[in-house]
Amino acid sequence: MCDKFDFLDCPDVFSGNRSGGASVPGQGPSISTVPASIANIDRTGIEIIKYENSFDLNLVAGTGVVGSGFSTTNNEGTFFGNIPIESDQEYWVRKTNSDKYKSKKINGVLAFNILGKKSKIFSASLGLVGKYNGETSKFGGGAGLTLRFGVLSASYTRTRDDGMDGSGLVSSYYTDSLSAGFKIANVAVDYTLLKNSTEYQTTARIFSLSVFLKKIMLTYGKRSEDHGHPGILTAEPLQVDSTDLSDRYGFLGVQVMIKKKFIIGIYHNYYLNNDLSVAFSAFF
């Protein structure tokens, strides 16, 4: 239906034809949490997200059968990303100052469509993930699988990762990412669960819904996370609640496409600080 009416657009126009995570704005979150969906990328794209004086960079390229992706941040500490490793003190200072989490990880993905390359009913994709943490000088990685059944998609990814808090303590852990969603006409919905085998088993649950109008993508999201850090009651003087170890967040996003090659986006709460950030994407 989305290609029959002038006022609608299909999800694939904005997502680059990803087989999963069509409701999620941008390419960075999919590189990190649904890497196998990158196999269906059928173009080359660059994405830059600006928040205050910092920039995050994501790259994708693909033929529709084989795809690759690269991220300079691993998307930790973002609305659609994983929960980072940091001490309570680091967390409190960062949240009080509305700073984004400064990741020193880079993340690369190579994905393949292994079944149903031309089928509109079923397809399967495999994604291989490689990570490097510049703070710990350690490598990590893993693999993921995405299945598509018509308008439905489901993904599972398992990766080995590590992090270091302010005290210099290095933690190695596994991250399990499960995602399911659908895209019908000009609507896409996804739900993602992230679980980390850290000492305090951190968990994030992310719901996202996007509506695609002609040249416009509107996104709404909800996130709940169990991060293990006592919640802040007051910033000055600092008072915390040791029984409150979780948070809930909302997200709003608007993206506008220009000549089917450029996308400009404005996001609210992408970095979980009640912030505004600007995104720019170009496809070739």
CSV table of C-alpha atoms in Angstrom, one decimal:
chain,number,residue,atom,x,y,z
A,1,MET,CA,0.0,0.0,0.0
A,2,CYS,CA,2.9,2.4,0.8
A,3,ASP,CA,3.9,2.6,-2.8
A,4,LYS,CA,0.3,3.2,-4.1
A,5,PHE,CA,-0.4,6.6,-2.4
A,6,ASP,CA,1.6,9.8,-2.9
A,7,PHE,CA,1.4,10.8,0.8
A,8,LEU,CA,3.0,7.5,2.1
A,9,ASP,CA,6.5,6.1,2.0
A,10,CYS,CA,7.8,2.5,2.5
A,11,PRO,CA,10.0,1.8,5.5
A,12,ASP,CA,12.8,0.5,3.1
A,13,VAL,CA,13.2,4.0,1.7
A,14,PHE,CA,14.6,5.2,5.0
A,15,SER,CA,16.2,2.0,6.4
A,16,GLY,CA,18.2,1.1,3.3
A,17,ASN,CA,16.2,-2.2,2.9
A,18,ARG,CA,17.3,-3.7,6.2
A,19,SER,CA,15.6,-7.0,6.9
A,20,GLY,CA,15.0,-6.1,10.6
A,21,GLY,CA,14.8,-3.0,12.8
A,22,ALA,CA,12.9,-0.9,10.2
A,23,SER,CA,11.4,1.3,12.8
A,24,VAL,CA,14.8,2.3,14.3
A,25,PRO,CA,16.1,5.6,12.9
A,26,GLY,CA,19.6,5.6,11.4
A,27,GLN,CA,22.0,2.7,10.8
A,28,GLY,CA,24.1,2.8,14.0
A,29,PRO,CA,21.8,0.9,16.3
A,30,SER,CA,21.2,-1.9,13.8
A,31,ILE,CA,25.0,-2.4,13.4
A,32,SER,CA,25.2,-3.0,17.1
A,33,THR,CA,22.1,-4.9,18.0
A,34,VAL,CA,20.7,-6.4,14.8
A,35,PRO,CA,23.9,-6.9,12.7
A,36,ALA,CA,22.5,-9.6,10.4
A,37,SER,CA,19.9,-7.2,9.0
A,38,ILE,CA,22.7,-5.3,7.3
A,39,ALA,CA,23.0,-8.1,4.7
A,40,ASN,CA,20.0,-6.6,2.9
A,41,ILE,CA,21.5,-3.1,2.7
A,42,ASP,CA,21.4,-2.2,-1.0
A,43,ARG,CA,23.3,1.0,-1.1
A,44,THR,CA,26.3,2.9,0.5
A,45,GLY,CA,25.5,5.3,3.3
A,46,ILE,CA,27.2,7.5,5.8
A,47,GLU,CA,25.5,8.8,9.0
A,48,ILE,CA,26.7,11.5,11.4
A,49,ILE,CA,24.9,12.3,14.7
A,50,LYS,CA,25.8,15.5,16.5
A,51,TYR,CA,25.3,16.2,20.2
A,52,GLU,CA,26.8,19.4,21.6
A,53,ASN,CA,30.4,19.4,20.5
A,54,SER,CA,30.8,15.7,19.6
A,55,PHE,CA,30.0,13.5,16.6
A,56,ASP,CA,29.2,9.8,16.1
A,57,LEU,CA,29.9,8.2,12.7
A,58,ASN,CA,28.2,5.1,11.2
A,59,LEU,CA,28.9,3.7,7.7
A,60,VAL,CA,27.0,1.0,5.8
A,61,ALA,CA,27.5,-0.5,2.3
A,62,GLY,CA,25.9,-3.4,0.5
A,63,THR,CA,24.6,-5.1,-2.6
A,64,GLY,CA,21.3,-6.4,-1.2
A,65,VAL,CA,22.9,-9.8,-0.6
A,66,VAL,CA,26.1,-8.9,1.2
A,67,GLY,CA,26.4,-5.9,3.5
A,68,SER,CA,28.9,-4.3,5.9
A,69,GLY,CA,28.7,-1.7,8.6
A,70,PHE,CA,31.1,0.3,10.8
A,71,SER,CA,30.4,2.3,13.9
A,72,THR,CA,32.8,4.5,15.9
A,73,THR,CA,30.9,4.2,19.2
A,74,ASN,CA,29.2,0.8,19.5
A,75,ASN,CA,26.1,3.0,20.3
A,76,GLU,CA,26.4,2.4,24.1
A,77,GLY,CA,24.6,4.8,26.3
A,78,THR,CA,22.1,5.7,23.6
A,79,PHE,CA,18.3,5.1,23.5
A,80,PHE,CA,18.7,2.2,21.0
A,81,GLY,CA,22.0,0.9,22.3
A,82,ASN,CA,23.5,-1.2,25.1
A,83,ILE,CA,24.1,-0.2,28.7
A,84,PRO,CA,27.8,0.8,29.2
A,85,ILE,CA,30.2,-0.3,31.9
A,86,GLU,CA,30.9,2.6,34.4
A,87,SER,CA,31.1,3.1,38.1
A,88,ASP,CA,28.3,4.6,40.1
A,89,GLN,CA,30.3,7.9,40.5
A,90,GLU,CA,30.9,8.1,36.8
A,91,TYR,CA,27.2,7.5,36.1
A,92,TRP,CA,26.1,10.2,38.6
A,93,VAL,CA,28.6,12.8,37.3
A,94,ARG,CA,27.6,12.1,33.6
A,95,LYS,CA,23.9,12.3,34.3
A,96,THR,CA,24.2,15.4,36.4
A,97,ASN,CA,26.2,17.2,33.7
A,98,SER,CA,24.0,15.8,30.8
A,99,ASP,CA,27.0,14.3,29.2
A,100,LYS,CA,26.8,11.5,26.7
A,101,TYR,CA,28.7,8.3,27.3
A,102,LYS,CA,32.1,8.6,25.6
A,103,SER,CA,32.7,5.2,24.1
A,104,LYS,CA,36.2,4.2,22.9
A,105,LYS,CA,34.9,1.1,21.0
A,106,ILE,CA,34.7,0.6,17.3
A,107,ASN,CA,32.3,-1.9,15.9
A,108,GLY,CA,32.4,-3.7,12.4
A,109,VAL,CA,29.9,-6.0,10.8
A,110,LEU,CA,29.9,-8.3,7.8
A,111,ALA,CA,26.6,-9.8,6.9
A,112,PHE,CA,25.3,-12.3,4.3
A,113,ASN,CA,21.9,-13.3,3.0
A,114,ILE,CA,22.1,-17.1,3.2
A,115,LEU,CA,18.5,-18.1,2.3
A,116,GLY,CA,15.7,-16.7,0.2
A,117,LYS,CA,17.7,-14.0,-1.5
A,118,LYS,CA,14.9,-13.1,-3.9
A,119,SER,CA,11.9,-14.4,-1.9
A,120,LYS,CA,9.3,-12.0,-0.5
A,121,ILE,CA,8.0,-14.7,1.9
A,122,PHE,CA,11.1,-16.0,3.7
A,123,SER,CA,14.8,-15.0,4.1
A,124,ALA,CA,17.7,-15.7,6.5
A,125,SER,CA,20.8,-13.6,7.1
A,126,LEU,CA,23.9,-14.2,9.1
A,127,GLY,CA,26.0,-11.3,10.6
A,128,LEU,CA,29.5,-11.5,11.9
A,129,VAL,CA,30.6,-8.9,14.4
A,130,GLY,CA,34.0,-7.6,15.4
A,131,LYS,CA,34.7,-5.1,18.2
A,132,TYR,CA,37.8,-3.3,19.5
A,133,ASN,CA,37.9,-1.4,22.8
A,134,GLY,CA,40.6,1.3,22.7
A,135,GLU,CA,40.4,1.8,26.5
A,136,THR,CA,41.2,-1.9,27.3
A,137,SER,CA,43.0,-2.8,24.1
A,138,LYS,CA,40.9,-5.9,23.8
A,139,PHE,CA,39.0,-7.4,20.9
A,140,GLY,CA,35.6,-9.0,21.0
A,141,GLY,CA,32.8,-10.0,18.7
A,142,GLY,CA,30.2,-12.6,17.9
A,143,ALA,CA,27.5,-13.5,15.4
A,144,GLY,CA,23.8,-12.9,14.8
A,145,LEU,CA,20.9,-14.4,12.8
A,146,THR,CA,17.9,-12.6,11.3
A,147,LEU,CA,14.9,-14.4,9.9
A,148,ARG,CA,12.2,-12.7,7.9
A,149,PHE,CA,8.7,-14.2,7.4
A,150,GLY,CA,6.8,-11.9,5.1
A,151,VAL,CA,6.1,-8.7,7.1
A,152,LEU,CA,7.6,-10.3,10.3
A,153,SER,CA,11.2,-10.4,11.4
A,154,ALA,CA,13.1,-11.9,14.3
A,155,SER,CA,16.8,-11.6,15.3
A,156,TYR,CA,19.2,-13.1,17.8
A,157,THR,CA,22.8,-11.9,18.4
A,158,ARG,CA,25.4,-12.9,20.9
A,159,THR,CA,28.7,-11.0,21.3
A,160,ARG,CA,31.6,-11.0,23.7
A,161,ASP,CA,32.4,-7.5,25.0
A,162,ASP,CA,34.3,-5.8,27.8
A,163,GLY,CA,34.5,-2.5,29.6
A,164,MET,CA,36.4,-0.6,32.2
A,165,ASP,CA,35.0,1.6,35.0
A,166,GLY,CA,36.7,4.6,36.6
A,167,SER,CA,38.6,2.5,39.1
A,168,GLY,CA,40.4,0.6,36.3
A,169,LEU,CA,38.5,-2.6,36.8
A,170,VAL,CA,38.0,-4.5,33.5
A,171,SER,CA,34.9,-6.6,33.1
A,172,SER,CA,34.4,-9.1,30.3
A,173,TYR,CA,30.9,-10.2,29.5
A,174,TYR,CA,28.5,-11.6,26.9
A,175,THR,CA,25.6,-9.6,25.4
A,176,ASP,CA,22.5,-11.3,24.2
A,177,SER,CA,20.2,-9.3,21.9
A,178,LEU,CA,16.8,-10.5,20.9
A,179,SER,CA,14.6,-8.4,18.5
A,180,ALA,CA,11.3,-8.9,16.8
A,181,GLY,CA,9.2,-6.7,14.6
A,182,PHE,CA,7.0,-6.1,11.6
A,183,LYS,CA,6.5,-3.6,8.8
A,184,ILE,CA,3.1,-3.3,7.2
A,185,ALA,CA,2.4,-0.7,4.6
A,186,ASN,CA,3.9,2.6,6.0
A,187,VAL,CA,4.2,1.4,9.6
A,188,ALA,CA,7.1,-0.4,11.3
A,189,VAL,CA,7.2,-1.7,14.9
A,190,ASP,CA,10.1,-3.4,16.8
A,191,TYR,CA,10.9,-4.7,20.2
A,192,THR,CA,14.4,-5.4,21.4
A,193,LEU,CA,15.7,-7.0,24.6
A,194,LEU,CA,19.4,-6.6,25.5
A,195,LYS,CA,20.9,-8.7,28.4
A,196,ASN,CA,24.5,-8.5,29.7
A,197,SER,CA,26.2,-11.2,31.8
A,198,THR,CA,27.9,-8.5,33.9
A,199,GLU,CA,28.2,-8.8,37.7
A,200,TYR,CA,24.9,-6.9,38.0
A,201,GLN,CA,23.0,-8.4,35.1
A,202,THR,CA,22.0,-5.3,33.2
A,203,THR,CA,19.0,-5.4,30.9
A,204,ALA,CA,17.4,-3.0,28.4
A,205,ARG,CA,14.0,-3.3,26.8
A,206,ILE,CA,13.3,-1.1,23.8
A,207,PHE,CA,10.0,-0.5,21.9
A,208,SER,CA,9.9,1.6,18.8
A,209,LEU,CA,7.2,2.6,16.3
A,210,SER,CA,7.7,4.5,13.1
A,211,VAL,CA,5.2,5.9,10.6
A,212,PHE,CA,6.4,6.8,7.1
A,213,LEU,CA,4.8,9.7,5.3
A,214,LYS,CA,6.0,11.0,2.0
A,215,LYS,CA,9.7,12.0,2.6
A,216,ILE,CA,9.1,12.0,6.4
A,217,MET,CA,9.8,9.4,9.1
A,218,LEU,CA,8.2,9.9,12.5
A,219,THR,CA,9.4,7.7,15.4
A,220,TYR,CA,8.2,7.1,18.9
A,221,GLY,CA,10.1,4.9,21.4
A,222,LYS,CA,10.0,3.7,25.0
A,223,ARG,CA,12.9,2.2,26.9
A,224,SER,CA,13.3,0.7,30.3
A,225,GLU,CA,16.6,-0.4,31.7
A,226,ASP,CA,18.0,-2.1,34.8
A,227,HIS,CA,21.5,-0.5,35.0
A,228,GLY,CA,22.4,-1.2,38.6
A,229,HIS,CA,23.2,2.4,39.5
A,230,PRO,CA,21.4,4.1,42.4
A,231,GLY,CA,19.1,6.8,41.1
A,232,ILE,CA,19.8,10.5,41.7
A,233,LEU,CA,17.4,12.3,44.0
A,234,THR,CA,19.1,15.6,44.1
A,235,ALA,CA,22.2,16.8,42.2
A,236,GLU,CA,23.5,19.4,44.7
A,237,PRO,CA,24.1,18.1,47.3
A,238,LEU,CA,24.2,14.7,45.6
A,239,GLN,CA,21.6,12.4,47.2
A,240,VAL,CA,20.8,8.9,45.7
A,241,ASP,CA,18.2,6.2,46.2
A,242,SER,CA,20.0,2.9,46.7
A,243,THR,CA,16.7,1.0,46.0
A,244,ASP,CA,16.1,2.6,42.6
A,245,LEU,CA,18.4,0.8,40.1
A,246,SER,CA,16.4,1.3,36.9
A,247,ASP,CA,15.2,4.0,34.6
A,248,ARG,CA,12.5,4.6,32.0
A,249,TYR,CA,13.0,6.9,28.9
A,250,GLY,CA,11.0,8.1,26.0
A,251,PHE,CA,12.1,9.0,22.5
A,252,LEU,CA,10.8,11.2,19.6
A,253,GLY,CA,12.4,11.5,16.2
A,254,VAL,CA,11.7,13.2,12.9
A,255,GLN,CA,13.6,12.5,9.7
A,256,VAL,CA,13.2,14.3,6.4
A,257,MET,CA,14.4,12.9,3.1
A,258,ILE,CA,15.7,15.1,0.4
A,259,LYS,CA,15.9,13.8,-3.2
A,260,LYS,CA,16.1,10.2,-1.9
A,261,LYS,CA,19.8,10.7,-1.2
A,262,PHE,CA,20.0,12.8,2.0
A,263,ILE,CA,18.2,12.5,5.3
A,264,ILE,CA,18.2,15.1,8.1
A,265,GLY,CA,16.9,14.1,11.5
A,266,ILE,CA,16.2,15.7,14.8
A,267,TYR,CA,16.1,13.3,17.9
A,268,HIS,CA,14.9,13.9,21.4
A,269,ASN,CA,16.5,11.8,24.1
A,270,TYR,CA,18.8,9.8,21.8
A,271,TYR,CA,21.6,10.1,24.4
A,272,LEU,CA,19.2,9.6,27.4
A,273,ASN,CA,19.8,13.1,28.8
A,274,ASN,CA,16.5,14.7,27.8
A,275,ASP,CA,18.7,16.1,24.9
A,276,LEU,CA,18.3,17.2,21.3
A,277,SER,CA,20.6,15.9,18.7
A,278,VAL,CA,20.8,16.3,14.9
A,279,ALA,CA,21.6,13.5,12.4
A,280,PHE,CA,22.6,13.7,8.8
A,281,SER,CA,22.7,10.8,6.4
A,282,ALA,CA,23.7,10.5,2.7
A,283,PHE,CA,23.2,7.5,0.4
A,284,PHE,CA,25.0,6.7,-2.8
